[in-house]
CSV table of C-alpha atoms in Angstrom, one decimal:
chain,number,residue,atom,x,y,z
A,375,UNK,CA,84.1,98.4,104.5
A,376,UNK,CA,81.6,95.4,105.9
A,377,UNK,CA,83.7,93.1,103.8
A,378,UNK,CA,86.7,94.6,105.7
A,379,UNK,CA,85.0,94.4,108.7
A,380,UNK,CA,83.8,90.9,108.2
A,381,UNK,CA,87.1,89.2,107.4
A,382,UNK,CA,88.5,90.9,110.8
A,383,UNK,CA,90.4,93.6,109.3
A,384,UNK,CA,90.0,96.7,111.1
A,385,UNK,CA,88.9,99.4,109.9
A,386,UNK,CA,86.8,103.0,111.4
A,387,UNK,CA,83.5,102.8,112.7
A,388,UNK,CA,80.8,104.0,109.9
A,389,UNK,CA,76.9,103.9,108.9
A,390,UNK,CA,76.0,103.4,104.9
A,391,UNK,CA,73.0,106.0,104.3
A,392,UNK,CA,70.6,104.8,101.0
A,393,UNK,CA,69.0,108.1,99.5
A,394,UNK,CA,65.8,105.9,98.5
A,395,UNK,CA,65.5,103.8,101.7
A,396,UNK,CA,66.5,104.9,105.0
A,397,UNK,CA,65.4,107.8,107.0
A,398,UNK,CA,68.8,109.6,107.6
A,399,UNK,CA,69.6,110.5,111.8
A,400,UNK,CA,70.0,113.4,113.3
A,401,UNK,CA,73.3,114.6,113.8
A,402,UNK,CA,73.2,114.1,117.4
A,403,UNK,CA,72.4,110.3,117.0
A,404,UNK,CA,75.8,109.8,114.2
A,405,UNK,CA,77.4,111.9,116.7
A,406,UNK,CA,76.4,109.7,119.6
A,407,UNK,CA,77.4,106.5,117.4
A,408,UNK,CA,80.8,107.8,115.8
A,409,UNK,CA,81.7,110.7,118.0
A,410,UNK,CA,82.6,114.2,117.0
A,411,UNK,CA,84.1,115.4,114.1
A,412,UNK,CA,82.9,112.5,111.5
A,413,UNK,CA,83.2,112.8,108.2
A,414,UNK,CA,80.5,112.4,105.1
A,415,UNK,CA,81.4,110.8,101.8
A,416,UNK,CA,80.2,109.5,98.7
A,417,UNK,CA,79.9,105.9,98.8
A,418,UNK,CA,81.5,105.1,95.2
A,419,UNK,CA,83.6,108.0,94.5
A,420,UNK,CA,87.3,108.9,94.6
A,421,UNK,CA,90.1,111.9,94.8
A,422,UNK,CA,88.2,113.5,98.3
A,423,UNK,CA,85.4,114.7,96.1
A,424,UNK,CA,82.0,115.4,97.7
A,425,UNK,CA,83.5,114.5,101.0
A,426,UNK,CA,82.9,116.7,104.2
A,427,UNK,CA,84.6,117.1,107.6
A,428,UNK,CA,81.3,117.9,109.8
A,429,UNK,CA,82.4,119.8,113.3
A,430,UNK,CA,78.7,120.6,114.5
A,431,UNK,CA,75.3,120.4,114.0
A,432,UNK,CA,74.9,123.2,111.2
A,433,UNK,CA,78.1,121.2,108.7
A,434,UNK,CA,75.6,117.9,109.1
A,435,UNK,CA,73.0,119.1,106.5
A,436,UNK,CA,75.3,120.4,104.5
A,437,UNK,CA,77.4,117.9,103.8
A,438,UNK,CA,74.6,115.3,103.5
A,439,UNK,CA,74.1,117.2,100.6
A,440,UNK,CA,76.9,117.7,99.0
A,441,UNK,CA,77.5,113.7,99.2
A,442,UNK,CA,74.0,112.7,97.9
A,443,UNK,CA,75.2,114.8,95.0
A,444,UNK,CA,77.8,111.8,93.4
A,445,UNK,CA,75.9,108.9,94.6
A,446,UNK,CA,72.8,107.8,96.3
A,447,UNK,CA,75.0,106.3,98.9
A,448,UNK,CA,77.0,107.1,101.8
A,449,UNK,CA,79.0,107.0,104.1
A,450,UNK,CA,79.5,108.4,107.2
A,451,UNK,CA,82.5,107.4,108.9
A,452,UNK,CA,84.5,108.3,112.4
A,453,UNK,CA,87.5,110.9,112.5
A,454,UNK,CA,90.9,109.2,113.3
A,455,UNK,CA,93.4,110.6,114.4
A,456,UNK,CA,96.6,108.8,113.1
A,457,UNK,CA,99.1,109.1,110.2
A,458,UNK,CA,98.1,108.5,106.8
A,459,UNK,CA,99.9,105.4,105.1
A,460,UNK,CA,100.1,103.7,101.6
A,461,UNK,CA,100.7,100.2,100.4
A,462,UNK,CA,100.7,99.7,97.2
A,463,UNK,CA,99.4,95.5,96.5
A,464,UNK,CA,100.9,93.6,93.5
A,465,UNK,CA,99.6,90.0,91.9
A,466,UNK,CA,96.4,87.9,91.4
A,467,UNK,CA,96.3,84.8,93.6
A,468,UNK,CA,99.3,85.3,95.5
A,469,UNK,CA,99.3,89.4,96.0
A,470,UNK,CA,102.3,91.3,97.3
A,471,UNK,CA,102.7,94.4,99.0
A,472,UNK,CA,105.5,97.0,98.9
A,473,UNK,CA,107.2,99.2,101.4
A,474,UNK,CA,104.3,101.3,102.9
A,475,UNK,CA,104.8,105.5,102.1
A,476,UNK,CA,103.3,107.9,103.9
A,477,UNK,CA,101.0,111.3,103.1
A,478,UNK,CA,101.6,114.2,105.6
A,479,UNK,CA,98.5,116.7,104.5
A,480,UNK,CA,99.4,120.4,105.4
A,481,UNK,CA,95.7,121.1,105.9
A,482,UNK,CA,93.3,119.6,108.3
A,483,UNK,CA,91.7,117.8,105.6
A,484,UNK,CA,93.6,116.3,102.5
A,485,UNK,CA,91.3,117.8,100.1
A,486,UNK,CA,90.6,117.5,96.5
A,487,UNK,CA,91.9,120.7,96.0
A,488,UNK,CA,94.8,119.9,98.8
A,489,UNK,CA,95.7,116.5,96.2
A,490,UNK,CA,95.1,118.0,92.8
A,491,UNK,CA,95.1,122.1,92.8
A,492,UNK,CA,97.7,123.2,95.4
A,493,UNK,CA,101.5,122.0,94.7
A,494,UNK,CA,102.3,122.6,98.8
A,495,UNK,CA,99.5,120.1,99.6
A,496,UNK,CA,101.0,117.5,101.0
A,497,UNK,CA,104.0,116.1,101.9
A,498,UNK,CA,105.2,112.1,100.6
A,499,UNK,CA,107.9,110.3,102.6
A,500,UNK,CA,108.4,107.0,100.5
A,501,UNK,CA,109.1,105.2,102.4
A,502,UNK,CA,106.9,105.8,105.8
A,503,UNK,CA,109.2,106.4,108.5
A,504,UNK,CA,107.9,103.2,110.9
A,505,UNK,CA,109.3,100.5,113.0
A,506,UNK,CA,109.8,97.4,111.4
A,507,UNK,CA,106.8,95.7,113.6
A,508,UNK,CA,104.3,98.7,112.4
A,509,UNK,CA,106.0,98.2,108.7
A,510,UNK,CA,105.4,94.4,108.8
A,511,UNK,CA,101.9,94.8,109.9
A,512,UNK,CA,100.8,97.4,107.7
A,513,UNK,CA,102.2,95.1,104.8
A,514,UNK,CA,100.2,92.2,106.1
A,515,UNK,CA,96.9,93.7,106.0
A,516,UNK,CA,97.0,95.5,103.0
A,517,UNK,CA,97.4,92.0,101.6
A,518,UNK,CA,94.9,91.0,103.6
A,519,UNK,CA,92.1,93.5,102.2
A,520,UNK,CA,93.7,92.8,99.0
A,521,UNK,CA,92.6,89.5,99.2
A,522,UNK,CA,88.9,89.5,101.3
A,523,UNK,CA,87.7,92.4,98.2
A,524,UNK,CA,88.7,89.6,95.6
A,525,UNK,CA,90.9,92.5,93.8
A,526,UNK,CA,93.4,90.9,91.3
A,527,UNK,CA,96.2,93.2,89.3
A,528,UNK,CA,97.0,95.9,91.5
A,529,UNK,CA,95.3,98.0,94.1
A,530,UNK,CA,96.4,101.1,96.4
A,531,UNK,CA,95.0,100.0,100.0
A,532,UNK,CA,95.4,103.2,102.3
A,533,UNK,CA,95.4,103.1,106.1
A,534,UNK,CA,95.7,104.5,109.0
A,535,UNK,CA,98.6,104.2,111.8
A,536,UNK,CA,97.2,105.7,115.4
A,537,UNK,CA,99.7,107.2,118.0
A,538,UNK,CA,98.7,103.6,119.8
A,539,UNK,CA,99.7,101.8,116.9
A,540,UNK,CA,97.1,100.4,116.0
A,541,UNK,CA,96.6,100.3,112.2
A,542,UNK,CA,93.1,100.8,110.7
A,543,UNK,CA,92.6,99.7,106.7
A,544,UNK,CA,90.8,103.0,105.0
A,545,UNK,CA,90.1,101.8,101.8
A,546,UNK,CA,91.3,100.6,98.5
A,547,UNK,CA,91.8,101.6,95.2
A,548,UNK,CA,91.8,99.4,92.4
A,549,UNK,CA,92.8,102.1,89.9
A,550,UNK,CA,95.4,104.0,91.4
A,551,UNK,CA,97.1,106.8,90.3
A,552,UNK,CA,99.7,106.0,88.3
A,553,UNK,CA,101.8,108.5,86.5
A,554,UNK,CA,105.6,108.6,87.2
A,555,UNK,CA,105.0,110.9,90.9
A,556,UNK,CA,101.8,108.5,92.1
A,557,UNK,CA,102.1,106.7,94.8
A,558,UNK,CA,101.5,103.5,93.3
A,559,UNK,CA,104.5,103.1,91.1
A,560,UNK,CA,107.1,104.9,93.5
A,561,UNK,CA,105.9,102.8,96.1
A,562,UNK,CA,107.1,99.8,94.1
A,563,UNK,CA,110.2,102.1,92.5
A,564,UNK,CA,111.2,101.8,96.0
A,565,UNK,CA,110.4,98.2,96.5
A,566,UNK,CA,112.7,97.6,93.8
A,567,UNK,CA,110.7,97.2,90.9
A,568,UNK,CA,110.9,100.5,88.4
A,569,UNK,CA,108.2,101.6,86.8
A,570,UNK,CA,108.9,99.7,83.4
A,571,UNK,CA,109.3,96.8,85.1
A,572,UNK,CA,106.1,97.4,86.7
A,573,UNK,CA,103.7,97.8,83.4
A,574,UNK,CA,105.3,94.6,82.7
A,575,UNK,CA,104.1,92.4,85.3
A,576,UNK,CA,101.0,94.0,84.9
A,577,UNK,CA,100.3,92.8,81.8
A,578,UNK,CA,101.8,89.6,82.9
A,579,UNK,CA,99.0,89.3,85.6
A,580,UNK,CA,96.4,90.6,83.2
A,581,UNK,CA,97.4,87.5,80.6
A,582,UNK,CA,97.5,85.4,83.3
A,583,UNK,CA,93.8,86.3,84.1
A,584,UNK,CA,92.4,85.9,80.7
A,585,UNK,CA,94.3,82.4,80.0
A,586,UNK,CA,92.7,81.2,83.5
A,587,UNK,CA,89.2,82.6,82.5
A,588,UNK,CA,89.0,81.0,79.0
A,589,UNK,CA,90.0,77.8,80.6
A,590,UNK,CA,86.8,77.8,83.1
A,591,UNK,CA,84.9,79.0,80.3
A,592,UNK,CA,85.6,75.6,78.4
């Protein structure tokens, strides 16, 4: 997220927390910084596990907790409110992104248990239902993050559209799901690339990696 933030791609206010090294605030100060609800999650972790939705000062503890559990860091991140959107990135030097998708949770928070355990979790509309402009723009920065984290291959880079429009970068994921019904490869099923075709660019990009690397290395 400070790489995001660094290279100008917006993204929701947060604080990293360091088990070892910081004294962690109170929860009026994180609420004073990043307003109220915020959320608590495992720095390095993925699939909504050990992440908490904190509503008041008694949740705060609580969920400190629970995400020093996976990782001796955090981070503590703003609530936004806004519409859940996908982009699934594509390439090595010159990355491409597909038609964005979007994730309509039926619960207030999209949950491990809301992704993994309950069928009626969640709702996909491949693709997101957004003007062209929004479309355009969401495209453009997922390219964008692609490219300021370094990622090569593919990556997942999910985001946020606000009722104002603006659209915030979330985060990425460099291993995304990718049976037959993941996001990933539907996203690029309906970008016109089916999911054969798909594993073979991969590999593609994966050889083309490995013939550029042995060259530097001689």
């Amino acid at each position: 997220k400070r790489l995001l933030r660094d290279a100008g791609i917006p993204t929701a206010s947060f604080l990293v927390l360091h088990w070892e090294r910081d004294e962690m605030p109170d929860f009026a100060g994180v609420s004073r910084q990043l307003g109220c609800p915020f959320f608590v999650k495992p720095a390095n972790y993925g699939s909504s596990i050990g992440i908490s939705r904190v509503e008041g000062p008694d949740d705060y503890p609580r969920a400190l907790a629970e995400a020093f559990r996976y990782d001796h860091k955090v981070v503590v991140e703003s609530l936004v409110r806004g519409r859940g959107i996908e982009c699934s990135v594509l390439g090595n030097e010159d990355p491409v992104a597909s038609v964005p998708g979007e994730v309509v949770p039926k619960r207030t928070f999209y949950s491990y248990e809301a992704k993994y355990l309950d069928e009626d979790g969640a709702d996909l509309k491949i693709p997101a239902d957004l003007p062209e402009h929004l479309t355009d723009r969401v495209r453009k920065l997922a390219v964008r993050a692609f490219q300021a984290l370094c990622c090569e291959g593919m990556a997942r880079v999910d985001a946020f559209v606000t009722p104002e429009e603006e659209v915030l970068v979330n985060e990425i994921n460099t291993i995304p799901g990718f049976t037959k019904i993941s996001m990933y490869p539907m996203l690029w099923e309906e970008s016109g690339i089916p999911y054969g075709e798909l594993i073979h660019r991969l590999i593609r990009l994966a050889l083309e990696r490995h013939e550029r690397d042995k060259m530097k290395a001689n």
